[in-house]
Amino acid sequence: MHDRSVLARAQLLALSLPTFVFAGYDLTRHSFLAPYLSGELGLTIGVVGWLVTLANFASIPAEVLMGVLCDRGSARIGHRAPWMLGGTVAIVLAAAVLLQATRSTGVGTIALSLTGLVMGWAICNVTHGAWALEVSANAIERARVFGLRTLSGIAGGIGFSLIGVAQTGYLRSPVAAMLVVIIVATPVTHGLLVALVPDRQTKARPWRWRTMIDPLRIPYANAQNRRLAALFALNGAHTAITSTGYLYITGSGLGLRDWGPTGVLAQALCAALGIVAAIRLGRRLSAPVLLRITLWANLLMAAALIALPPHQPVPLMLWSVLFGLFSAIDFMALRVLLGGRLDADRGPDAGDARAAAYYAGFHLPFNLCGALATGVLFLGYKLLGFDPNTARSTEQAFTPVILCPALAEIGLMAVSLGILARFVGSTPFWGRHRRRLRLPH
């Protein structure tokens, strides 16, 4: 078994770089894909809604399956590397097909390529996350690994946001340029991970029914796991609503279509500052405290969204800057708490390696609720008569595009704060005598 000692800088870099590309893919899929489908490809809002929802749901069975399979494998070739390489092939092929889409491309072809892209990334994401959980030796090292992964992801968001702002003339849309980067960078970064970070090579786990359903069972195995799973679920819904709706808010809700990509870039840049500040504050504040601060900030920003005046870019940019400062801290804190639940596992299978089962299991409610929230968001658009291709004024779009998402975000954050209070209050580790979690410098 791989010796979980302090990781070398080259290994930390190899663990971080895949997150750069994944964050760019995530930004492409959540923020730019829907406007691309309804704009460049000319699809109606109803078709766009079910395509985006299908893409979100496609990752769920793939992640559950990987939670079972990725903790097993061959002692000869390792447990993680084969899945990482297989997922990479799926990503490259699906992205290449989607890159060729035009207005004459059938909806079925677009749906299949989106499904392949999402499932390929789900395979790689669970494999990568389990790898990172496994090679980090303790809470301090894990915070170092996931802190640097978060910074790498923010860098990816900035890089891909610049593509959106540039509106390059060599390709027909920002999404096309982003897909080219994904096709090139994914094999490179995943290859470095496989080459530089030792894969666990140990005897395969037995195929027992109990272990087969680990990703479904672990998040609900006890009260604390259920509370953390609920926090992941609510965070997934909030992330889906804020990222999917942002370009519609700026373009159709505020009449600032040209400022949308710039706002996305501002959020990514400020997220880098926010996560650096969180890393430094982490030397004095525990992960639940950082999470509580972020939840309150998200709630206040959702309320402020309702008051943004149309056709005025300065308030929008100010809102984007403030939102960006907190946009990455919550997920980083949740992953640190996830590592703590893995370390605290004292069940009958505690001696077996179950990093992938934990990673996939807790990301299942995140992705499931994110997919449901996206579907409900587009259903609301359709029921309230909003279509970006036919909207004539910002006043017509205010209720579906701004008010509904803002109220949903406020509700999600209020419920999250209540669950977090119970999670902290009933956990001795985070309770009266909170141990400080030292994050990387």
CSV table of C-alpha atoms in Angstrom, one decimal:
chain,number,residue,atom,x,y,z
A,1,MET,CA,0.0,0.0,0.0
A,2,HIS,CA,1.2,3.5,-0.8
A,3,ASP,CA,3.0,5.1,2.1
A,4,ARG,CA,0.9,8.2,3.0
A,5,SER,CA,3.8,10.4,3.9
A,6,VAL,CA,4.2,14.1,3.2
A,7,LEU,CA,3.7,14.7,-0.5
A,8,ALA,CA,6.4,16.2,-2.7
A,9,ARG,CA,5.8,19.4,-4.6
A,10,ALA,CA,5.6,17.6,-7.9
A,11,GLN,CA,3.0,15.3,-6.5
A,12,LEU,CA,1.0,18.2,-5.1
A,13,LEU,CA,1.1,19.8,-8.6
A,14,ALA,CA,0.0,16.6,-10.3
A,15,LEU,CA,-2.9,16.3,-7.8
A,16,SER,CA,-3.9,19.9,-8.4
A,17,LEU,CA,-3.7,20.3,-12.2
A,18,PRO,CA,-6.7,18.0,-13.1
A,19,THR,CA,-8.9,20.4,-11.1
A,20,PHE,CA,-7.8,23.2,-13.3
A,21,VAL,CA,-9.3,21.5,-16.4
A,22,PHE,CA,-12.3,20.2,-14.4
A,23,ALA,CA,-13.2,23.7,-13.2
A,24,GLY,CA,-13.0,24.9,-16.7
A,25,TYR,CA,-15.3,22.1,-17.9
A,26,ASP,CA,-17.6,22.8,-14.9
A,27,LEU,CA,-17.8,26.5,-15.8
A,28,THR,CA,-18.4,25.7,-19.5
A,29,ARG,CA,-21.2,23.3,-18.6
A,30,HIS,CA,-23.0,25.3,-15.9
A,31,SER,CA,-22.5,28.9,-17.1
A,32,PHE,CA,-22.0,28.9,-20.8
A,33,LEU,CA,-23.6,25.7,-22.1
A,34,ALA,CA,-27.3,26.7,-21.8
A,35,PRO,CA,-26.9,30.1,-23.6
A,36,TYR,CA,-24.8,28.4,-26.2
A,37,LEU,CA,-27.5,25.8,-26.9
A,38,SER,CA,-30.3,28.4,-27.0
A,39,GLY,CA,-28.2,31.0,-28.9
A,40,GLU,CA,-25.6,29.5,-31.3
A,41,LEU,CA,-27.5,26.2,-31.8
A,42,GLY,CA,-31.0,27.9,-31.8
A,43,LEU,CA,-32.7,25.4,-29.5
A,44,THR,CA,-35.9,26.4,-27.6
A,45,ILE,CA,-35.7,27.0,-23.9
A,46,GLY,CA,-37.7,23.8,-23.3
A,47,VAL,CA,-35.2,21.7,-25.2
A,48,VAL,CA,-32.3,23.4,-23.6
A,49,GLY,CA,-33.9,22.7,-20.2
A,50,TRP,CA,-34.1,19.0,-20.7
A,51,LEU,CA,-30.7,18.7,-22.3
A,52,VAL,CA,-29.0,20.5,-19.4
A,53,THR,CA,-31.0,18.5,-16.9
A,54,LEU,CA,-30.1,15.2,-18.7
A,55,ALA,CA,-26.5,16.2,-18.6
A,56,ASN,CA,-26.7,16.9,-14.8
A,57,PHE,CA,-28.4,13.5,-14.1
A,58,ALA,CA,-26.0,11.6,-16.3
A,59,SER,CA,-23.2,12.0,-13.8
A,60,ILE,CA,-25.1,10.5,-10.9
A,61,PRO,CA,-25.1,6.7,-11.9
A,62,ALA,CA,-21.5,7.1,-13.1
A,63,GLU,CA,-20.4,8.5,-9.8
A,64,VAL,CA,-22.3,5.8,-7.8
A,65,LEU,CA,-20.8,3.1,-9.9
A,66,MET,CA,-17.3,4.6,-9.5
A,67,GLY,CA,-17.8,4.7,-5.8
A,68,VAL,CA,-18.1,0.9,-5.9
A,69,LEU,CA,-15.5,0.0,-8.6
A,70,CYS,CA,-12.8,2.6,-7.9
A,71,ASP,CA,-11.9,1.1,-4.5
A,72,ARG,CA,-11.2,-2.2,-6.2
A,73,GLY,CA,-8.9,-3.2,-8.9
A,74,SER,CA,-5.8,-5.1,-9.8
A,75,ALA,CA,-2.8,-5.3,-7.6
A,76,ARG,CA,-0.7,-5.3,-10.7
A,77,ILE,CA,-1.9,-2.1,-12.4
A,78,GLY,CA,-3.4,-0.2,-9.4
A,79,HIS,CA,-6.9,0.8,-8.4
A,80,ARG,CA,-7.2,4.4,-9.7
A,81,ALA,CA,-5.1,4.7,-12.8
A,82,PRO,CA,-7.2,2.5,-15.2
A,83,TRP,CA,-10.4,4.4,-14.4
A,84,MET,CA,-8.7,7.8,-14.8
A,85,LEU,CA,-7.4,6.8,-18.2
A,86,GLY,CA,-10.7,5.3,-19.3
A,87,GLY,CA,-12.6,8.4,-18.3
A,88,THR,CA,-10.1,10.6,-20.1
A,89,VAL,CA,-10.8,8.7,-23.4
A,90,ALA,CA,-14.5,9.3,-23.0
A,91,ILE,CA,-14.1,13.0,-22.3
A,92,VAL,CA,-11.9,13.6,-25.4
A,93,LEU,CA,-14.2,11.7,-27.7
A,94,ALA,CA,-17.4,13.3,-26.5
A,95,ALA,CA,-16.0,16.8,-26.5
A,96,ALA,CA,-14.8,16.3,-30.1
A,97,VAL,CA,-18.3,15.3,-31.2
A,98,LEU,CA,-19.9,18.3,-29.3
A,99,LEU,CA,-17.3,20.6,-30.9
A,100,GLN,CA,-18.7,19.7,-34.4
A,101,ALA,CA,-22.3,20.6,-33.5
A,102,THR,CA,-24.2,23.1,-35.6
A,103,ARG,CA,-27.8,24.3,-36.0
A,104,SER,CA,-28.4,21.3,-38.2
A,105,THR,CA,-27.1,18.7,-35.7
A,106,GLY,CA,-29.8,16.5,-34.3
A,107,VAL,CA,-30.8,16.9,-30.7
A,108,GLY,CA,-30.1,13.2,-30.1
A,109,THR,CA,-26.5,13.6,-31.2
A,110,ILE,CA,-26.1,16.6,-28.9
A,111,ALA,CA,-27.7,14.7,-26.0
A,112,LEU,CA,-25.4,11.7,-26.5
A,113,SER,CA,-22.2,13.8,-26.7
A,114,LEU,CA,-23.2,15.7,-23.5
A,115,THR,CA,-24.0,12.5,-21.7
A,116,GLY,CA,-20.6,11.0,-22.7
A,117,LEU,CA,-18.8,14.2,-21.6
A,118,VAL,CA,-20.5,14.3,-18.3
A,119,MET,CA,-20.1,10.6,-17.5
A,120,GLY,CA,-16.4,10.7,-18.5
A,121,TRP,CA,-15.8,13.6,-16.1
A,122,ALA,CA,-17.8,11.9,-13.4
A,123,ILE,CA,-15.5,8.8,-13.7
A,124,CYS,CA,-12.3,11.0,-13.5
A,125,ASN,CA,-13.7,13.3,-10.8
A,126,VAL,CA,-14.5,10.4,-8.3
A,127,THR,CA,-11.2,8.7,-9.1
A,128,HIS,CA,-9.3,11.9,-8.6
A,129,GLY,CA,-11.1,12.8,-5.4
A,130,ALA,CA,-10.6,9.3,-3.9
A,131,TRP,CA,-6.9,9.5,-4.9
A,132,ALA,CA,-6.5,12.8,-3.1
A,133,LEU,CA,-8.4,11.6,0.0
A,134,GLU,CA,-6.2,8.5,0.1
A,135,VAL,CA,-2.7,9.9,-0.3
A,136,SER,CA,-3.2,12.6,2.3
A,137,ALA,CA,-2.1,11.3,5.6
A,138,ASN,CA,-4.1,13.4,8.1
A,139,ALA,CA,-6.4,16.5,8.4
A,140,ILE,CA,-3.5,18.9,8.0
A,141,GLU,CA,-2.2,17.2,4.9
A,142,ARG,CA,-5.7,16.8,3.5
A,143,ALA,CA,-6.4,20.4,3.9
A,144,ARG,CA,-3.2,21.2,2.1
A,145,VAL,CA,-4.1,18.9,-0.8
A,146,PHE,CA,-7.7,20.1,-1.1
A,147,GLY,CA,-6.7,23.8,-0.6
A,148,LEU,CA,-4.3,23.6,-3.5
A,149,ARG,CA,-6.8,21.7,-5.5
A,150,THR,CA,-9.3,24.5,-4.9
A,151,LEU,CA,-6.7,27.1,-5.9
A,152,SER,CA,-6.0,25.2,-9.1
A,153,GLY,CA,-9.8,25.0,-9.8
A,154,ILE,CA,-10.1,28.8,-9.3
A,155,ALA,CA,-7.2,29.3,-11.7
A,156,GLY,CA,-9.1,27.1,-14.2
A,157,GLY,CA,-12.2,29.2,-13.7
A,158,ILE,CA,-10.2,32.3,-14.4
A,159,GLY,CA,-8.5,30.9,-17.5
A,160,PHE,CA,-11.8,29.7,-19.0
A,161,SER,CA,-13.5,32.9,-18.1
A,162,LEU,CA,-10.9,34.8,-20.1
A,163,ILE,CA,-12.0,32.7,-23.1
A,164,GLY,CA,-15.5,33.8,-22.5
A,165,VAL,CA,-14.5,37.5,-22.3
A,166,ALA,CA,-12.2,37.3,-25.3
A,167,GLN,CA,-15.0,36.1,-27.7
A,168,THR,CA,-12.2,34.8,-30.0
A,169,GLY,CA,-12.8,35.3,-33.7
A,170,TYR,CA,-11.1,32.1,-34.7
A,171,LEU,CA,-13.9,29.9,-33.4
A,172,ARG,CA,-17.6,30.5,-33.6
A,173,SER,CA,-18.2,30.7,-29.8
A,174,PRO,CA,-16.5,30.7,-26.4
A,175,VAL,CA,-17.9,27.1,-25.9
A,176,ALA,CA,-16.1,25.9,-28.9
A,177,ALA,CA,-12.8,27.4,-27.7
A,178,MET,CA,-13.3,25.9,-24.3
A,179,LEU,CA,-13.9,22.4,-25.7
A,180,VAL,CA,-10.6,22.7,-27.7
A,181,VAL,CA,-8.8,23.4,-24.4
A,182,ILE,CA,-10.5,20.5,-22.7
A,183,ILE,CA,-9.6,18.1,-25.5
A,184,VAL,CA,-5.9,19.1,-25.3
A,185,ALA,CA,-5.4,19.6,-21.6
A,186,THR,CA,-7.3,16.7,-20.1
A,187,PRO,CA,-4.9,13.9,-21.3
A,188,VAL,CA,-1.9,16.0,-20.3
A,189,THR,CA,-3.0,16.7,-16.7
A,190,HIS,CA,-4.4,13.2,-16.1
A,191,GLY,CA,-1.3,11.7,-17.5
A,192,LEU,CA,0.8,13.6,-15.1
A,193,LEU,CA,-1.3,12.4,-12.2
A,194,VAL,CA,-1.0,8.8,-13.2
A,195,ALA,CA,2.8,9.2,-13.8
A,196,LEU,CA,3.8,11.2,-10.6
A,197,VAL,CA,1.4,10.1,-7.8
A,198,PRO,CA,1.8,6.4,-6.8
A,199,ASP,CA,-1.4,4.4,-7.2
A,200,ARG,CA,-2.5,2.2,-4.4
A,201,GLN,CA,-1.6,-1.4,-5.1
A,202,THR,CA,-3.1,-3.8,-2.6
A,203,LYS,CA,-5.3,-6.9,-2.5
A,204,ALA,CA,-8.7,-6.2,-4.0
A,205,ARG,CA,-11.6,-6.0,-1.6
A,206,PRO,CA,-14.1,-8.9,-1.7
A,207,TRP,CA,-17.3,-8.4,-3.6
A,208,ARG,CA,-19.8,-8.4,-0.8
A,209,TRP,CA,-23.3,-7.0,-1.0
A,210,ARG,CA,-22.6,-4.6,1.8
A,211,THR,CA,-19.6,-3.1,0.1
A,212,MET,CA,-21.4,-2.9,-3.2
A,213,ILE,CA,-23.9,-0.4,-1.9
A,214,ASP,CA,-21.4,1.6,0.1
A,215,PRO,CA,-21.8,4.9,-1.9
A,216,LEU,CA,-25.6,4.7,-1.2
A,217,ARG,CA,-25.3,3.6,2.4
A,218,ILE,CA,-22.4,5.6,3.9
A,219,PRO,CA,-24.0,9.1,3.6
A,220,TYR,CA,-27.0,7.9,5.7
A,221,ALA,CA,-25.1,5.5,8.0
A,222,ASN,CA,-25.5,7.8,11.1
A,223,ALA,CA,-26.9,11.1,12.1
A,224,GLN,CA,-23.8,13.1,11.4
A,225,ASN,CA,-23.3,11.6,7.9
A,226,ARG,CA,-26.9,12.4,7.1
A,227,ARG,CA,-26.4,16.0,8.2
A,228,LEU,CA,-23.3,16.4,6.1
A,229,ALA,CA,-25.0,14.7,3.1
A,230,ALA,CA,-27.9,17.3,3.5
A,231,LEU,CA,-25.3,20.1,3.4
A,232,PHE,CA,-23.8,18.7,0.2
A,233,ALA,CA,-27.3,18.4,-1.3
A,234,LEU,CA,-28.2,22.0,-0.5
A,235,ASN,CA,-24.8,23.2,-1.7
A,236,GLY,CA,-25.4,21.4,-5.0
A,237,ALA,CA,-28.7,23.0,-5.5
A,238,HIS,CA,-27.3,26.5,-4.7
A,239,THR,CA,-24.4,26.0,-7.0
A,240,ALA,CA,-26.6,24.9,-9.9
A,241,ILE,CA,-28.9,27.8,-9.6
A,242,THR,CA,-26.3,30.5,-9.3
A,243,SER,CA,-24.1,29.2,-12.1
A,244,THR,CA,-26.8,28.2,-14.6
A,245,GLY,CA,-28.8,31.4,-14.1
A,246,TYR,CA,-26.0,34.0,-14.0
A,247,LEU,CA,-25.8,34.7,-17.8
A,248,TYR,CA,-29.6,34.8,-18.1
A,249,ILE,CA,-29.7,37.2,-15.1
A,250,THR,CA,-27.2,39.6,-16.7
A,251,GLY,CA,-28.5,39.4,-20.2
A,252,SER,CA,-32.2,39.0,-19.9
A,253,GLY,CA,-32.9,40.2,-16.4
A,254,LEU,CA,-30.6,43.3,-16.2
A,255,GLY,CA,-30.1,44.0,-19.9
A,256,LEU,CA,-26.3,43.7,-19.6
A,257,ARG,CA,-25.7,40.8,-22.0
A,258,ASP,CA,-22.1,42.0,-22.9
A,259,TRP,CA,-21.2,42.2,-19.2
A,260,GLY,CA,-22.1,38.5,-18.4
A,261,PRO,CA,-18.7,36.9,-19.3
A,262,THR,CA,-16.9,39.8,-17.5
A,263,GLY,CA,-18.9,39.1,-14.4
A,264,VAL,CA,-18.0,35.4,-14.6
A,265,LEU,CA,-14.3,36.4,-14.8
A,266,ALA,CA,-14.6,38.8,-11.9
A,267,GLN,CA,-16.1,36.0,-9.8
A,268,ALA,CA,-13.3,33.7,-10.7
A,269,LEU,CA,-10.6,36.2,-9.9
A,270,CYS,CA,-12.2,37.1,-6.6
A,271,ALA,CA,-12.7,33.5,-5.7
A,272,ALA,CA,-8.9,33.1,-5.8
A,273,LEU,CA,-8.6,35.9,-3.2
A,274,GLY,CA,-11.3,34.4,-1.1
A,275,ILE,CA,-9.8,31.0,-1.0
A,276,VAL,CA,-6.4,32.4,-0.1
A,277,ALA,CA,-8.0,34.3,2.7
A,278,ALA,CA,-9.8,31.2,3.9
A,279,ILE,CA,-6.6,29.2,3.9
A,280,ARG,CA,-5.0,31.8,6.2
A,281,LEU,CA,-8.0,32.1,8.4
A,282,GLY,CA,-8.1,28.4,8.6
A,283,ARG,CA,-5.2,28.5,11.0
A,284,ARG,CA,-7.5,30.1,13.5
A,285,LEU,CA,-11.0,29.1,12.4
A,286,SER,CA,-12.4,25.6,12.0
A,287,ALA,CA,-14.0,24.4,8.8
A,288,PRO,CA,-17.6,24.7,10.2
A,289,VAL,CA,-16.9,28.3,11.1
A,290,LEU,CA,-15.7,29.1,7.6
A,291,LEU,CA,-18.7,27.3,6.2
A,292,ARG,CA,-21.1,29.3,8.5
A,293,ILE,CA,-19.6,32.6,7.4
A,294,THR,CA,-19.9,31.6,3.7
A,295,LEU,CA,-23.5,30.5,4.1
A,296,TRP,CA,-24.5,33.8,5.6
A,297,ALA,CA,-22.6,35.7,2.9
A,298,ASN,CA,-24.5,33.7,0.2
A,299,LEU,CA,-27.8,34.4,1.9
A,300,LEU,CA,-27.1,38.2,1.9
A,301,MET,CA,-25.9,38.2,-1.7
A,302,ALA,CA,-29.1,36.4,-2.8
A,303,ALA,CA,-31.1,39.1,-1.1
A,304,ALA,CA,-29.0,41.8,-2.7
A,305,LEU,CA,-29.5,40.3,-6.2
A,306,ILE,CA,-33.2,41.4,-6.1
A,307,ALA,CA,-32.2,45.0,-5.7
A,308,LEU,CA,-29.7,45.2,-8.6
A,309,PRO,CA,-30.9,47.9,-11.0
A,310,PRO,CA,-31.1,47.1,-14.7
A,311,HIS,CA,-28.8,48.6,-17.4
A,312,GLN,CA,-26.2,49.6,-14.8
A,313,PRO,CA,-23.0,47.5,-14.9
A,314,VAL,CA,-21.3,49.0,-11.8
A,315,PRO,CA,-23.7,47.4,-9.3
A,316,LEU,CA,-23.6,44.1,-11.2
A,317,MET,CA,-19.8,44.1,-11.1
A,318,LEU,CA,-19.7,45.0,-7.4
A,319,TRP,CA,-22.2,42.1,-6.7
A,320,SER,CA,-20.1,39.7,-8.8
A,321,VAL,CA,-16.9,40.7,-6.9
A,322,LEU,CA,-18.5,40.1,-3.5
A,323,PHE,CA,-20.2,36.9,-4.5
A,324,GLY,CA,-16.9,35.6,-6.0
A,325,LEU,CA,-15.0,36.1,-2.7
A,326,PHE,CA,-17.2,33.5,-1.0
A,327,SER,CA,-18.0,31.2,-4.0
A,328,ALA,CA,-15.3,28.5,-3.4
A,329,ILE,CA,-15.0,28.4,0.4
A,330,ASP,CA,-18.1,26.4,1.1
A,331,PHE,CA,-17.2,23.5,-1.1
A,332,MET,CA,-13.6,23.4,0.2
A,333,ALA,CA,-14.9,23.3,3.8
A,334,LEU,CA,-17.4,20.6,3.0
A,335,ARG,CA,-14.7,18.4,1.6
A,336,VAL,CA,-12.5,18.9,4.7
A,337,LEU,CA,-15.6,17.8,6.7
A,338,LEU,CA,-16.0,14.8,4.4
A,339,GLY,CA,-12.4,13.8,5.2
A,340,GLY,CA,-13.2,14.0,8.8
A,341,ARG,CA,-16.1,11.6,8.4
A,342,LEU,CA,-13.9,9.2,6.6
A,343,ASP,CA,-11.3,9.3,9.4
A,344,ALA,CA,-14.1,8.9,12.0
A,345,ASP,CA,-15.5,5.7,10.4
A,346,ARG,CA,-15.3,2.9,12.9
A,347,GLY,CA,-17.8,0.6,11.2
A,348,PRO,CA,-17.3,-3.1,10.4
A,349,ASP,CA,-15.5,-2.3,7.1
A,350,ALA,CA,-13.4,0.5,8.5
A,351,GLY,CA,-10.1,-1.3,7.8
A,352,ASP,CA,-10.9,-1.4,4.0
A,353,ALA,CA,-10.0,1.4,1.7
A,354,ARG,CA,-13.3,3.3,1.0
A,355,ALA,CA,-12.1,6.7,-0.1
A,356,ALA,CA,-14.0,6.4,-3.4
A,357,ALA,CA,-17.2,5.2,-1.7
A,358,TYR,CA,-17.1,8.2,0.6
A,359,TYR,CA,-16.3,10.7,-2.1
A,360,ALA,CA,-18.9,9.4,-4.5
A,361,GLY,CA,-21.5,8.8,-1.7
A,362,PHE,CA,-21.5,12.4,-0.5
A,363,HIS,CA,-21.2,13.9,-3.9
A,364,LEU,CA,-24.3,11.9,-4.9
A,365,PRO,CA,-26.8,14.2,-3.1
A,366,PHE,CA,-24.7,17.2,-4.3
A,367,ASN,CA,-25.2,16.2,-8.0
A,368,LEU,CA,-28.7,14.9,-7.6
A,369,CYS,CA,-30.0,18.1,-6.0
A,370,GLY,CA,-28.0,20.2,-8.5
A,371,ALA,CA,-29.7,18.3,-11.4
A,372,LEU,CA,-33.1,18.7,-9.8
A,373,ALA,CA,-32.6,22.4,-9.1
A,374,THR,CA,-31.5,23.0,-12.7
A,375,GLY,CA,-34.6,21.2,-14.0
A,376,VAL,CA,-36.9,23.2,-11.7
A,377,LEU,CA,-35.2,26.4,-12.8
A,378,PHE,CA,-35.8,25.8,-16.5
A,379,LEU,CA,-39.3,24.5,-15.8
A,380,GLY,CA,-40.0,27.8,-14.0
A,381,TYR,CA,-38.6,29.7,-17.0
A,382,LYS,CA,-41.0,27.9,-19.3
A,383,LEU,CA,-44.1,28.1,-17.1
A,384,LEU,CA,-43.5,31.8,-16.5
A,385,GLY,CA,-43.1,32.4,-20.3
A,386,PHE,CA,-39.4,33.3,-20.4
A,387,ASP,CA,-37.4,32.5,-23.5
A,388,PRO,CA,-34.1,34.4,-24.1
A,389,ASN,CA,-34.8,34.4,-27.8
A,390,THR,CA,-38.1,36.2,-27.5
A,391,ALA,CA,-37.8,38.4,-24.4
A,392,ARG,CA,-38.4,42.0,-25.3
A,393,SER,CA,-37.5,43.9,-22.1
A,394,THR,CA,-35.9,43.4,-18.7
A,395,GLU,CA,-39.2,44.0,-17.0
A,396,GLN,CA,-40.7,41.0,-18.6
A,397,ALA,CA,-37.9,38.8,-17.3
A,398,PHE,CA,-37.6,40.1,-13.8
A,399,THR,CA,-39.8,37.5,-12.0
A,400,PRO,CA,-38.5,34.3,-13.6
A,401,VAL,CA,-34.9,35.3,-14.1
A,402,ILE,CA,-34.1,37.2,-11.0
A,403,LEU,CA,-36.8,36.9,-8.3
A,404,CYS,CA,-37.3,33.2,-8.4
A,405,PRO,CA,-33.6,32.2,-8.2
A,406,ALA,CA,-32.9,34.7,-5.5
A,407,LEU,CA,-35.7,33.5,-3.3
A,408,ALA,CA,-34.7,29.9,-3.8
A,409,GLU,CA,-31.1,30.7,-2.8
A,410,ILE,CA,-32.2,32.5,0.3
A,411,GLY,CA,-34.3,29.5,1.3
A,412,LEU,CA,-31.4,27.0,0.6
A,413,MET,CA,-29.0,29.0,2.7
A,414,ALA,CA,-31.4,29.4,5.6
A,415,VAL,CA,-31.9,25.6,5.8
A,416,SER,CA,-28.2,25.0,5.4
A,417,LEU,CA,-27.4,27.2,8.4
A,418,GLY,CA,-30.0,25.3,10.5
A,419,ILE,CA,-28.4,21.9,9.6
A,420,LEU,CA,-24.9,23.2,10.2
A,421,ALA,CA,-25.9,24.3,13.7
A,422,ARG,CA,-27.0,20.8,14.5
A,423,PHE,CA,-23.9,19.2,12.8
A,424,VAL,CA,-21.6,21.4,14.9
A,425,GLY,CA,-23.6,21.2,18.1
A,426,SER,CA,-23.7,17.4,18.2
A,427,THR,CA,-20.1,16.7,17.2
A,428,PRO,CA,-17.5,16.7,20.0
A,429,PHE,CA,-14.6,17.3,17.5
A,430,TRP,CA,-16.2,20.5,16.4
A,431,GLY,CA,-18.0,21.3,19.6
A,432,ARG,CA,-16.9,23.2,22.7
A,433,HIS,CA,-13.2,22.4,22.4
A,434,ARG,CA,-12.8,23.0,18.7
A,435,ARG,CA,-9.5,21.8,17.3
A,436,ARG,CA,-8.0,24.2,14.8
A,437,LEU,CA,-7.5,22.9,11.4
A,438,ARG,CA,-4.3,24.1,9.9
A,439,LEU,CA,-4.7,24.9,6.2
A,440,PRO,CA,-1.8,25.5,3.9
A,441,HIS,CA,0.2,28.7,3.8
